[in-house]
Coordinates of C-alpha atoms in Angstrom, one line a residue:
M1 CA 101.6 76.3 77.5
I2 CA 104.5 74.0 78.9
K3 CA 107.6 73.8 76.5
P4 CA 110.5 71.5 76.7
F5 CA 113.7 73.4 77.6
R6 CA 117.2 72.5 76.8
I7 CA 120.2 74.1 78.5
D8 CA 122.8 75.7 76.0
I9 CA 124.8 78.4 77.5
P10 CA 126.3 80.6 74.8
Q11 CA 130.3 79.9 74.3
A12 CA 130.6 83.6 74.4
D13 CA 129.2 83.7 78.0
L14 CA 131.7 81.0 79.0
D15 CA 134.6 82.8 77.5
D16 CA 133.8 86.1 79.1
L17 CA 133.6 84.3 82.5
N18 CA 137.1 82.9 81.9
D19 CA 138.4 86.3 80.8
R20 CA 137.0 87.8 84.2
L21 CA 138.4 85.3 86.4
S22 CA 141.8 85.7 84.7
R23 CA 141.7 89.4 85.5
T24 CA 140.6 89.4 89.1
R25 CA 141.9 92.3 91.0
W26 CA 142.6 90.7 94.6
P27 CA 142.5 92.5 97.9
N28 CA 145.1 92.3 100.5
E29 CA 144.6 90.2 103.6
V30 CA 146.1 90.5 107.2
A31 CA 148.5 87.8 108.4
D32 CA 146.8 84.7 110.1
A33 CA 143.4 86.1 109.3
G34 CA 141.7 82.8 108.9
W35 CA 138.0 83.2 108.8
D36 CA 138.0 86.3 111.4
Y37 CA 137.6 88.8 108.5
G38 CA 135.5 86.6 105.9
F39 CA 136.4 84.3 103.3
P40 CA 140.1 83.3 103.5
L41 CA 142.0 84.6 100.3
A42 CA 144.1 81.5 99.8
R43 CA 141.1 79.2 99.6
L44 CA 139.2 81.7 97.4
K45 CA 142.2 82.0 95.0
E46 CA 142.3 78.1 94.8
L47 CA 138.6 77.8 93.9
T48 CA 138.8 80.7 91.4
E49 CA 141.9 78.9 89.6
Y50 CA 140.0 75.5 89.4
W51 CA 136.8 77.4 88.2
R52 CA 138.9 79.0 85.5
T53 CA 141.1 76.0 84.4
G54 CA 139.7 72.9 85.7
Y55 CA 135.9 73.0 86.1
D56 CA 134.1 72.1 82.7
W57 CA 130.5 73.7 82.6
R58 CA 130.0 71.7 79.1
E59 CA 130.5 68.3 81.1
H60 CA 127.8 69.3 83.5
E61 CA 125.5 70.7 81.1
V62 CA 125.3 67.5 79.1
E63 CA 124.7 65.6 82.3
L64 CA 121.9 68.2 83.3
N65 CA 120.2 67.8 79.7
E66 CA 119.7 64.2 80.5
L67 CA 116.9 65.4 82.6
P68 CA 113.3 66.4 81.4
H69 CA 113.5 70.2 81.6
F70 CA 110.4 72.3 80.7
T71 CA 109.3 76.0 81.0
T72 CA 106.0 77.8 81.4
E73 CA 104.7 81.3 82.1
I74 CA 102.7 81.8 85.2
D75 CA 101.5 85.2 86.5
G76 CA 103.7 86.8 83.9
Q77 CA 106.7 85.1 85.0
N78 CA 108.9 82.4 83.4
I79 CA 108.9 79.2 85.4
H80 CA 111.6 76.6 84.8
F81 CA 111.1 73.0 86.1
V82 CA 112.3 69.5 85.8
H83 CA 109.6 67.0 85.7
V84 CA 110.5 63.3 86.4
R85 CA 107.7 60.7 86.3
S86 CA 108.0 57.5 88.4
S87 CA 107.6 54.2 86.7
K88 CA 104.6 53.7 88.9
P89 CA 101.5 55.3 87.0
D90 CA 99.5 55.9 90.2
A91 CA 102.6 57.3 92.1
L92 CA 102.0 60.4 94.4
A93 CA 103.4 63.6 93.0
L94 CA 105.9 65.7 95.1
V95 CA 107.0 69.3 94.2
L96 CA 110.6 69.8 95.7
T97 CA 111.5 73.4 96.2
H98 CA 115.2 74.7 96.7
G99 CA 116.2 77.7 98.7
W100 CA 119.0 80.4 98.7
P101 CA 121.9 80.1 97.7
G102 CA 120.7 76.7 96.2
S103 CA 118.8 76.0 93.1
F104 CA 117.1 72.9 91.3
L105 CA 120.6 71.5 91.4
E106 CA 120.2 70.7 95.2
F107 CA 117.8 67.7 94.3
L108 CA 119.9 65.9 91.8
D109 CA 121.0 63.0 94.2
V110 CA 117.6 62.4 95.5
I111 CA 115.7 62.3 92.0
E112 CA 116.6 58.5 91.4
P113 CA 115.7 57.2 94.7
L114 CA 112.7 59.4 95.1
A115 CA 111.3 58.7 91.5
R116 CA 111.1 54.9 92.7
D117 CA 107.9 56.0 94.4
F118 CA 106.9 59.6 93.4
H119 CA 106.5 61.7 90.4
L120 CA 108.8 64.7 90.8
V121 CA 108.3 68.3 90.0
I122 CA 111.4 70.5 90.6
P123 CA 110.8 74.2 89.8
S124 CA 113.4 77.0 89.9
I125 CA 112.0 79.9 92.0
P126 CA 111.2 82.9 90.2
G127 CA 114.3 85.2 90.1
Y128 CA 116.6 82.1 90.3
G129 CA 118.5 80.1 87.6
F130 CA 116.5 79.2 84.3
S131 CA 113.3 80.8 85.8
G132 CA 115.3 84.0 85.1
P133 CA 115.2 87.3 86.8
T134 CA 111.8 88.7 88.1
H135 CA 110.6 92.0 86.9
E136 CA 108.2 93.5 89.3
R137 CA 107.7 93.6 93.1
G138 CA 105.7 91.1 95.1
W139 CA 107.4 87.7 94.3
D140 CA 107.2 86.7 97.9
M141 CA 106.9 83.1 99.1
I142 CA 103.1 83.2 98.9
R143 CA 103.0 84.2 95.4
V144 CA 105.4 81.5 94.4
A145 CA 103.2 79.0 96.3
W146 CA 100.2 80.1 94.1
A147 CA 102.5 79.8 91.0
W148 CA 103.3 76.2 92.0
A149 CA 99.7 75.3 92.6
E150 CA 99.0 76.5 89.1
L151 CA 102.1 74.5 87.7
M152 CA 100.7 71.3 89.4
R153 CA 97.3 71.9 87.9
R154 CA 98.7 72.2 84.5
L155 CA 100.6 69.2 84.9
G156 CA 97.3 67.3 85.9
Y157 CA 98.1 66.6 89.5
E158 CA 95.0 66.7 91.7
R159 CA 96.8 65.4 94.8
Y160 CA 100.6 66.0 95.8
G161 CA 102.9 66.5 98.5
A162 CA 105.6 69.3 99.1
Q163 CA 109.1 69.2 100.3
G164 CA 111.8 72.0 100.8
G165 CA 114.5 73.5 102.9
D166 CA 115.5 77.1 103.4
F167 CA 113.1 79.0 101.3
G168 CA 111.8 75.8 100.0
S169 CA 110.4 75.3 103.5
G170 CA 108.3 78.5 103.7
I171 CA 107.2 78.0 100.1
S172 CA 106.0 74.5 100.8
M173 CA 104.3 75.6 103.9
A174 CA 102.5 78.4 102.1
L175 CA 101.6 75.9 99.3
G176 CA 99.8 73.7 101.8
A177 CA 98.0 76.8 103.0
V178 CA 96.8 78.0 99.5
A179 CA 96.1 74.6 98.2
P180 CA 95.0 72.5 101.2
E181 CA 92.5 70.4 99.1
Q182 CA 95.4 69.3 96.8
V183 CA 98.5 69.0 99.3
V184 CA 98.3 65.9 101.0
G185 CA 101.3 66.9 103.3
V186 CA 104.5 69.0 103.7
H187 CA 107.8 67.7 104.6
V188 CA 110.6 70.2 105.5
N189 CA 114.3 70.1 106.4
Y190 CA 114.2 73.5 107.9
L191 CA 111.6 74.9 110.4
P192 CA 112.9 77.8 112.7
T193 CA 110.9 77.9 115.8
R194 CA 111.0 81.1 117.7
P195 CA 111.2 81.7 121.5
D196 CA 107.5 81.8 122.8
S197 CA 107.4 83.1 126.4
D198 CA 103.7 82.7 126.5
A199 CA 103.9 79.0 125.4
G200 CA 104.1 77.6 129.1
I201 CA 106.0 74.5 127.8
E202 CA 108.9 73.1 129.9
L203 CA 111.6 72.5 127.4
S204 CA 114.4 70.1 127.5
E205 CA 118.1 71.4 128.0
T206 CA 118.6 70.3 124.2
D207 CA 115.6 72.3 123.1
E208 CA 116.9 75.3 125.3
A209 CA 120.2 75.2 123.7
R210 CA 118.6 75.3 120.3
L211 CA 116.5 78.2 121.3
D212 CA 119.7 80.1 122.4
K213 CA 121.0 79.7 119.0
V214 CA 117.8 81.0 117.5
R215 CA 118.0 84.2 119.7
Q216 CA 121.6 84.6 118.8
L217 CA 120.6 84.6 115.0
M218 CA 117.8 87.1 115.8
A219 CA 120.0 89.4 117.9
N220 CA 122.8 89.3 115.4
R221 CA 121.4 89.2 112.0
P222 CA 124.0 87.8 109.4
P223 CA 125.5 90.3 107.2
Y224 CA 124.5 88.4 104.1
Q225 CA 120.8 88.4 105.1
A226 CA 120.9 92.1 106.2
L227 CA 122.1 93.2 102.8
Q228 CA 119.8 91.1 100.8
A229 CA 116.8 91.9 102.9
T230 CA 117.5 95.7 102.6
T231 CA 119.3 96.5 99.6
P232 CA 119.5 93.6 97.2
Q233 CA 120.0 95.8 94.1
T234 CA 123.1 97.3 95.6
I235 CA 124.7 94.0 96.4
G236 CA 123.3 92.9 93.0
Y237 CA 125.9 95.1 91.1
A238 CA 128.9 93.7 92.8
L239 CA 127.8 90.1 92.4
T240 CA 126.5 90.4 88.7
D241 CA 129.8 92.1 87.7
S242 CA 132.5 90.0 89.5
P243 CA 132.4 86.2 89.2
V244 CA 134.9 86.1 92.3
G245 CA 132.5 88.2 94.1
Q246 CA 129.6 85.9 93.5
L247 CA 132.1 82.7 94.2
A248 CA 132.9 84.1 97.7
W249 CA 129.3 85.3 98.4
I250 CA 128.1 81.7 97.9
A251 CA 130.9 79.6 98.9
E252 CA 131.0 81.1 102.2
R253 CA 127.6 79.7 102.8
F254 CA 128.5 76.4 101.9
A255 CA 131.5 76.5 103.9
Q256 CA 129.7 77.5 107.1
W257 CA 126.4 75.7 106.7
T258 CA 127.3 72.3 105.9
D259 CA 128.3 69.5 108.3
P260 CA 132.2 69.2 108.1
T261 CA 131.8 65.2 107.8
T262 CA 129.4 65.7 104.7
P263 CA 130.7 68.5 102.6
V264 CA 129.4 69.4 99.2
S265 CA 132.0 68.8 96.5
D266 CA 133.8 71.8 94.9
E267 CA 132.4 70.5 91.6
R268 CA 128.8 70.6 92.8
M269 CA 129.3 73.9 94.5
L270 CA 130.8 75.5 91.4
T271 CA 127.9 74.1 89.1
D272 CA 125.5 75.9 91.5
I273 CA 127.4 79.2 91.4
S274 CA 128.0 79.0 87.7
L275 CA 124.3 78.7 87.5
Y276 CA 123.8 82.1 89.4
W277 CA 126.5 83.8 87.2
L278 CA 125.4 82.5 83.9
T279 CA 121.7 83.5 84.3
A280 CA 122.7 86.8 86.1
T281 CA 120.1 86.2 88.8
A282 CA 122.3 87.5 91.7
A283 CA 120.1 90.5 92.5
S284 CA 116.8 88.9 91.7
S285 CA 117.3 85.9 93.7
A286 CA 118.5 88.2 96.6
R287 CA 115.2 90.0 96.3
L288 CA 113.4 87.1 97.8
H289 CA 115.0 88.1 101.3
R290 CA 113.4 91.3 101.0
E291 CA 109.8 90.0 100.1
A292 CA 110.2 86.9 102.5
P293 CA 108.7 88.5 105.7
R294 CA 105.2 88.5 104.2
R295 CA 103.9 85.4 105.9
S296 CA 101.0 83.0 104.8
E297 CA 98.2 81.5 106.9
P298 CA 99.4 78.7 109.2
C299 CA 99.9 75.5 107.1
P300 CA 96.6 73.4 107.8
V301 CA 98.0 70.1 106.3
P302 CA 100.0 67.3 107.9
V303 CA 103.7 68.2 108.4
G304 CA 106.8 66.2 108.6
V305 CA 110.2 67.6 109.8
A306 CA 113.8 66.5 109.5
V307 CA 116.2 68.1 111.7
F308 CA 119.8 67.8 110.7
A309 CA 122.4 68.5 113.5
H310 CA 124.5 70.9 111.6
D311 CA 121.9 73.3 110.1
I312 CA 122.1 77.0 111.1
T313 CA 119.2 76.3 113.4
Q314 CA 117.3 73.4 114.7
S315 CA 113.6 73.1 115.3
V316 CA 112.1 72.6 118.7
R317 CA 109.1 70.1 118.5
P318 CA 107.0 71.4 121.4
L319 CA 106.7 74.8 120.0
A320 CA 106.4 73.6 116.3
E321 CA 103.5 71.5 117.4
R322 CA 101.7 74.6 118.8
R323 CA 101.6 75.9 115.1
Y324 CA 101.7 72.8 112.9
D325 CA 100.1 69.4 112.6
I326 CA 103.3 67.5 113.3
R327 CA 102.8 63.9 112.1
H328 CA 106.5 62.9 111.6
W329 CA 109.6 64.0 113.3
S330 CA 113.3 62.8 112.5
E331 CA 116.5 64.1 114.1
F332 CA 120.0 63.1 112.3
D333 CA 123.3 63.2 113.8
S334 CA 124.9 64.3 110.3
G335 CA 124.0 66.5 107.6
G336 CA 123.7 70.4 107.6
H337 CA 121.5 73.1 105.8
F338 CA 121.9 71.4 102.3
A339 CA 120.6 68.0 103.2
A340 CA 119.5 67.0 99.8
M341 CA 123.3 67.6 98.7
E342 CA 125.0 66.5 101.9
V343 CA 123.1 63.2 103.0
P344 CA 120.7 62.4 100.0
E345 CA 120.0 59.0 101.1
L346 CA 118.9 60.1 104.5
L347 CA 116.7 62.8 103.2
A348 CA 115.3 60.5 100.7
E349 CA 114.2 58.0 103.1
D350 CA 112.9 60.3 105.5
V351 CA 110.7 61.9 102.9
R352 CA 109.6 58.4 101.6
D353 CA 108.8 57.4 105.2
F354 CA 106.7 60.5 105.8
F355 CA 104.5 60.3 102.5
L356 CA 104.1 56.7 102.4
T357 CA 103.9 55.5 106.0
R358 CA 102.9 58.4 108.1
I359 CA 100.2 59.9 106.0
G360 CA 99.7 57.1 103.4

């Protein structure tokens, strides 16, 4: 039921990518546009030229294949995952879940430090990367969580923790809800807390400022989210047909969601974008935004939260404590939405502290 997997992209697909990049049809841009109208033309041309002439997918493919990759079928869907066992036989297992526009690649820099103390299972969400496209409705975060519970059962783990950011946060919380007897705790680095006028809680100025940011996001839905949550198939045509379109769509998120002092390298970002392109999963990954509003029951297991200063929204602890059993709370001055890629040392240490110290 579980099969070893090796990454081997056909050369014809890489040649096709190079050809498409060389024939890009560029739009014009108004003078001094900056970021006012979207991703700047000069920066996108720079990234495109590097993707075409400097970036080497094969080099990264070799490095990625040094990891133990596997696939299995769960609920009619192919599931790809990386499984790294700790040298400690009795180590606790952790399932690490990425978000959008990330992938299992988000966790590359935390594998070594976390594997010292944990067995690691790093799946690709159905519809993403090597899990391949989904083919039916209903792959929401709850269904993904059930799939993760089955995956961990097949791997023989009776007790395990969960960690994630972005969609990975919601999936990890849902996993705690659907498998509370197995999940010992959930650690997240993204936990939106909505304003609650009935909470009757006096908040600090810092927390009020954070809620103002949440209110702004709620009032002005980001364009990418609006499109993917309403017409993911429509935007999928453009992203699946144009590599530069896919590049701009994701690179804009990396530019806007990271801490300027801890940027993700172009090399790592292009590997992530190449994964979306080479697996043709732009549309299927976008569908999770449409499915996402289906919510799980409140997570009943202990929760740890890491708040990074430059994330797109920061959690408010008094409001989070009304819904979750918060056992651990850390706040960091650096790092953004892609914490595992931006500040892997900080995230790994926080995860270790939560699972080994706070809940044992």
